[in-house]
mmCIF file of C-alpha atoms in Angstrom:
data_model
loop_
_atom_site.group_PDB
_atom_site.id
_atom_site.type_symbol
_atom_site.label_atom_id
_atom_site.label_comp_id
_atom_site.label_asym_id
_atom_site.label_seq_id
_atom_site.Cartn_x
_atom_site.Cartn_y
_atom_site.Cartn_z
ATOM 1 C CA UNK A 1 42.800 -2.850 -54.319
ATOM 2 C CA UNK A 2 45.944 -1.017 -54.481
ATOM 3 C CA UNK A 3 47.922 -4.132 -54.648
ATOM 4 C CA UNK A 4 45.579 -5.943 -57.508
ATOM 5 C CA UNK A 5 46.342 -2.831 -59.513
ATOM 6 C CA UNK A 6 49.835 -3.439 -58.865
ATOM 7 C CA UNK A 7 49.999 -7.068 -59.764
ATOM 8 C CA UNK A 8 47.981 -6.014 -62.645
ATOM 9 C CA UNK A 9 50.671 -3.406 -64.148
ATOM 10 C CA UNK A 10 53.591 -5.457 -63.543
ATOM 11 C CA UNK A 11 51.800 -8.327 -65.227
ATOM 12 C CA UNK A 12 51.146 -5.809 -67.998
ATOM 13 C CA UNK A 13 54.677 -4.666 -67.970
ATOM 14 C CA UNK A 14 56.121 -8.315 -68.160
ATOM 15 C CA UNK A 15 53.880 -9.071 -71.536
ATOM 16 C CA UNK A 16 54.389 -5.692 -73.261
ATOM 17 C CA UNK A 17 58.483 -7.025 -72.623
ATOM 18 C CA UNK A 18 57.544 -10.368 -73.773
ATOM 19 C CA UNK A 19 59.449 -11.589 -70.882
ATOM 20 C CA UNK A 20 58.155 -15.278 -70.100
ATOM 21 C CA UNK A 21 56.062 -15.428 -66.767
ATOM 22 C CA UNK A 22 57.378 -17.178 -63.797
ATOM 23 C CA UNK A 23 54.169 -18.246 -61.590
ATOM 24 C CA UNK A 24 51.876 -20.739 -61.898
ATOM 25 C CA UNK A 25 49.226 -20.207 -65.664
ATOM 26 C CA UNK A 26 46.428 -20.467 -63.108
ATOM 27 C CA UNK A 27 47.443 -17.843 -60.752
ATOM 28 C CA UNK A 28 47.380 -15.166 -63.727
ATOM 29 C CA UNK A 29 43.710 -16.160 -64.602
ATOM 30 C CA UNK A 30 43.013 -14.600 -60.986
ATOM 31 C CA UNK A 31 44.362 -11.465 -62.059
ATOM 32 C CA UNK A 32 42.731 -11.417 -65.755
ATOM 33 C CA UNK A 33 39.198 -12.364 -65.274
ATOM 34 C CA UNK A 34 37.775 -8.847 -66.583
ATOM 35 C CA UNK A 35 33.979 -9.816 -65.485
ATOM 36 C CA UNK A 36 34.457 -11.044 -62.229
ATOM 37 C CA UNK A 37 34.836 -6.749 -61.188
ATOM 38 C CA UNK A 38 30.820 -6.761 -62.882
ATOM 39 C CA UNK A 39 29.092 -8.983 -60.280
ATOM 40 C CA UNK A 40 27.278 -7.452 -57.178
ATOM 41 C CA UNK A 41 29.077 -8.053 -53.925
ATOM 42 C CA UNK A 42 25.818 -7.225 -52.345
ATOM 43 C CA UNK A 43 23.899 -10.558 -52.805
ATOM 44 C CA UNK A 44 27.328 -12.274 -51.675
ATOM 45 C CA UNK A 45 27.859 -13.805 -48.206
ATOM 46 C CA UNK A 46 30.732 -12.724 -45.921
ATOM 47 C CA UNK A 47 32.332 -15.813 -46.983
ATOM 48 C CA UNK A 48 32.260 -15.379 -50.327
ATOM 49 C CA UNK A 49 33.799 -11.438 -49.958
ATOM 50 C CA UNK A 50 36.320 -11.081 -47.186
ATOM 51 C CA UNK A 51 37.399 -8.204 -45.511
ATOM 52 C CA UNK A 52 40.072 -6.079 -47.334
ATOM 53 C CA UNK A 53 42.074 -7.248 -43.995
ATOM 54 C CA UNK A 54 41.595 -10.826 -43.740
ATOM 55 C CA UNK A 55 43.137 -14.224 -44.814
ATOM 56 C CA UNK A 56 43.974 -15.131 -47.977
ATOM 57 C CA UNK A 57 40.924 -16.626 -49.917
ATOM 58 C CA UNK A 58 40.991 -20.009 -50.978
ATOM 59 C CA UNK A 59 40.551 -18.314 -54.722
ATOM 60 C CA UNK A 60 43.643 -16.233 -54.877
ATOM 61 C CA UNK A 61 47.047 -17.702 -55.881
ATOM 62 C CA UNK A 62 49.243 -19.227 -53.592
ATOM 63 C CA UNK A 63 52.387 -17.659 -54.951
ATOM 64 C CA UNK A 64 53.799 -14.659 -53.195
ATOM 65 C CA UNK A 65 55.913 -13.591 -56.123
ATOM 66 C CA UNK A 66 52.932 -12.643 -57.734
ATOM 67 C CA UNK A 67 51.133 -10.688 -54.462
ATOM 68 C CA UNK A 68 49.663 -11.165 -51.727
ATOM 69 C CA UNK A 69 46.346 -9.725 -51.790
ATOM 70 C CA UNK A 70 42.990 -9.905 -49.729
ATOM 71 C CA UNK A 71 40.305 -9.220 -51.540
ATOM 72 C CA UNK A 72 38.518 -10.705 -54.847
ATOM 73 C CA UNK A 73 38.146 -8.874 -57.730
ATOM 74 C CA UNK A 74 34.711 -9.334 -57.341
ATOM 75 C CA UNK A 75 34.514 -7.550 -54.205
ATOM 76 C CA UNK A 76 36.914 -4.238 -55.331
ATOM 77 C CA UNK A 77 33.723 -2.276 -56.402
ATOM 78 C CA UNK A 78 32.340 -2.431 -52.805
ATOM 79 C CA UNK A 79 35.722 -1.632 -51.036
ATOM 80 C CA UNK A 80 36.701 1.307 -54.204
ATOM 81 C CA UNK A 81 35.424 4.226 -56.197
ATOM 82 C CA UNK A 82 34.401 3.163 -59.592
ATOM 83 C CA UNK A 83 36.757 4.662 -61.404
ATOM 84 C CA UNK A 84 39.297 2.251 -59.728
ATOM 85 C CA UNK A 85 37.183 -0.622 -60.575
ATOM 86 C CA UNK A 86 37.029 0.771 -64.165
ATOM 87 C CA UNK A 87 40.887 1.278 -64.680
ATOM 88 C CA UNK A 88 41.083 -2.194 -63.761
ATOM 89 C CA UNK A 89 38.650 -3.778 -66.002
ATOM 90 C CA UNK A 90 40.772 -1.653 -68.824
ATOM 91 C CA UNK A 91 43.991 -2.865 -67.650
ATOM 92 C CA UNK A 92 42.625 -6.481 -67.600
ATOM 93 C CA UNK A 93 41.645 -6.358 -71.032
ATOM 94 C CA UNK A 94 44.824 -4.506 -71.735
ATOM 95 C CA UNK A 95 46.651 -6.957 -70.924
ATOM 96 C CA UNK A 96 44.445 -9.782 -72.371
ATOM 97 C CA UNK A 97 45.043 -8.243 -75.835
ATOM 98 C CA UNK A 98 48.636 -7.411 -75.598
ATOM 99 C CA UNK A 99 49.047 -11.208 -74.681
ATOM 100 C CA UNK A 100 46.708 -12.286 -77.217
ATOM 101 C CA UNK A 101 49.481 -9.960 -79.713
ATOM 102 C CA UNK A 102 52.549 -11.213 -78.341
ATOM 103 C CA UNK A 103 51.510 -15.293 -78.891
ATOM 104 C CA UNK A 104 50.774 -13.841 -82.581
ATOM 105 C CA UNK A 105 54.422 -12.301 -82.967
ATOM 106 C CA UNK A 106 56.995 -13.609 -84.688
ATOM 107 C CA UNK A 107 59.206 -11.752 -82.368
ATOM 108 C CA UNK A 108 58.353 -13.243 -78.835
ATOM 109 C CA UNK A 109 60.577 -15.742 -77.323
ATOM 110 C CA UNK A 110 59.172 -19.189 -78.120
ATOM 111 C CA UNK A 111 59.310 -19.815 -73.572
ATOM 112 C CA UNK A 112 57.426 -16.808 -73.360
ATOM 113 C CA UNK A 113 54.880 -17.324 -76.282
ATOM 114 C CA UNK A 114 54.545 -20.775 -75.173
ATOM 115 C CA UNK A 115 53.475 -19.757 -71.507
ATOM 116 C CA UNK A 116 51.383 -16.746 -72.720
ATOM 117 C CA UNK A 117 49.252 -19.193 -74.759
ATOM 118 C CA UNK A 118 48.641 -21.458 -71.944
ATOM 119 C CA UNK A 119 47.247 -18.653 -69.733
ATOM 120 C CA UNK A 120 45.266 -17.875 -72.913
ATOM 121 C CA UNK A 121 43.559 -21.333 -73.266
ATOM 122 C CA UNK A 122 42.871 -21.399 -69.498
ATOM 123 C CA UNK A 123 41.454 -18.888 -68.958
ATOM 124 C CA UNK A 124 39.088 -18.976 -72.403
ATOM 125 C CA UNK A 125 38.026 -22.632 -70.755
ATOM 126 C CA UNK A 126 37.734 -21.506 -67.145
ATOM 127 C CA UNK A 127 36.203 -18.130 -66.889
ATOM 128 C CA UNK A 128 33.581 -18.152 -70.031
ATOM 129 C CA UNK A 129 35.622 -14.873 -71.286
ATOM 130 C CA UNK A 130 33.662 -14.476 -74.475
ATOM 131 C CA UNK A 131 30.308 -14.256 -72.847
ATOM 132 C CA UNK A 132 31.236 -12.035 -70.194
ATOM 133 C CA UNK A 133 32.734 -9.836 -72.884
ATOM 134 C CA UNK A 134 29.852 -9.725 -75.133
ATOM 135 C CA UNK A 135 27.816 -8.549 -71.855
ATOM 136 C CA UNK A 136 30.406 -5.870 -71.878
ATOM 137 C CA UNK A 137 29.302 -4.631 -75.424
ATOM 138 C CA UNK A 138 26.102 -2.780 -73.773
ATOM 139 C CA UNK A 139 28.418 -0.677 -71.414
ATOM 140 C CA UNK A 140 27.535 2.988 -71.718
ATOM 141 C CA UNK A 141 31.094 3.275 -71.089
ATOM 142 C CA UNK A 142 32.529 3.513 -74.676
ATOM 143 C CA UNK A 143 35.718 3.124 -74.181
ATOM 144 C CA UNK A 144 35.170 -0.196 -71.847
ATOM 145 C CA UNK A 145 32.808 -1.680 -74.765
ATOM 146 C CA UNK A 146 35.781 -0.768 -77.651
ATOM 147 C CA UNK A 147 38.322 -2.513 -75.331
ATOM 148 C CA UNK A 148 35.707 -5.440 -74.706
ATOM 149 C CA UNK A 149 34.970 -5.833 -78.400
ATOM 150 C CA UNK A 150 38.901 -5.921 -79.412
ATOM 151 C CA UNK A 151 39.335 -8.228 -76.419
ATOM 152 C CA UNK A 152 37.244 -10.386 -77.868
ATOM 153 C CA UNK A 153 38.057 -10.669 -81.381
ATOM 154 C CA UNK A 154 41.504 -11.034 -80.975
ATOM 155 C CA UNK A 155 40.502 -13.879 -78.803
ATOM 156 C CA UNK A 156 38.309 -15.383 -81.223
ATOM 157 C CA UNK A 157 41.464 -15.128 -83.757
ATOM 158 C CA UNK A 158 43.604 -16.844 -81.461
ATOM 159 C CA UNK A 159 40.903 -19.872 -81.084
ATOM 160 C CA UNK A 160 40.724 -19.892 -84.671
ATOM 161 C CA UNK A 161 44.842 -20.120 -85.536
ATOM 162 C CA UNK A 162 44.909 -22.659 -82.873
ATOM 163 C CA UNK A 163 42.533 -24.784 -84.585
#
């Protein structure tokens, strides 16, 4: 959990820089699928959710520059408080949108930008971001929903100056 978080912040750090990201665009999408914290790890098999000390899933990235971490973000509300799991979700979308900025800026490296919008387009084909943000409209947390909703329409802008 404690090493997700990690990852998370010194992805977040990297972006807010505009630095251009080293790793692999598919090991970030790991890192900033916000809904994937929302699903139940009760109905999920032992396979599916490994033990905070086991192997490596087959899911997480390969690269150890990024971390080395053992357990899904699916599974962090059963192994945290949810206040942890919360702060994540934030951070994700945090992150999401200062991304989502930085492609849009005039003054991000054109490396950087370029990588940034890659990790963008993934992960709007891979993880089905918009409807798992919508979901996140309903949230009695307000400040989750707010973050959701900006989230999402800076994503939708970002489809929309691509096309």
């Amino acid at each position: 959990m404690k090493a997700f978080l990690d990852v998370l912040e010194q992805l977040y750090k990297k972006v807010l820089l505009g630095v251009t990201l080293d790793n692999e665009n598919h090991d970030y999408i790991f890192y900033l699928d916000p809904a994937s914290l929302d699903q139940d790890c009760s109905t999920m098999t032992s396979l599916e959710c490994p033990n905070p000390h086991g192997v490596q899933d087959k899911h997480q990235p390969s690269s150890a520059n990024l971390a080395t971490i053992s357990v899904l973000p699916m599974c962090l509300k059963k192994h945290s408080p949810i206040g942890s799991a919360r702060e994540i979700v934030l951070l994700q979308l945090t992150v999401i949108k200062v991304m989502v900025t930085r492609i849009l800026s005039v003054e991000t490296d054109f490396r950087a930008k370029e990588k940034y919008r890659d990790v963008i387009k993934i992960l709007l084909k891979s993880s089905d971001i918009d409807s798992k943000l919508t979901c996140m409209f309903q949230d009695s947390d307000k400040l989750l929903s707010h973050m959701a909703a900006k989230c999402l329409a800076l994503l939708l802008y970002f489809q929309l100056r691509e096309k």
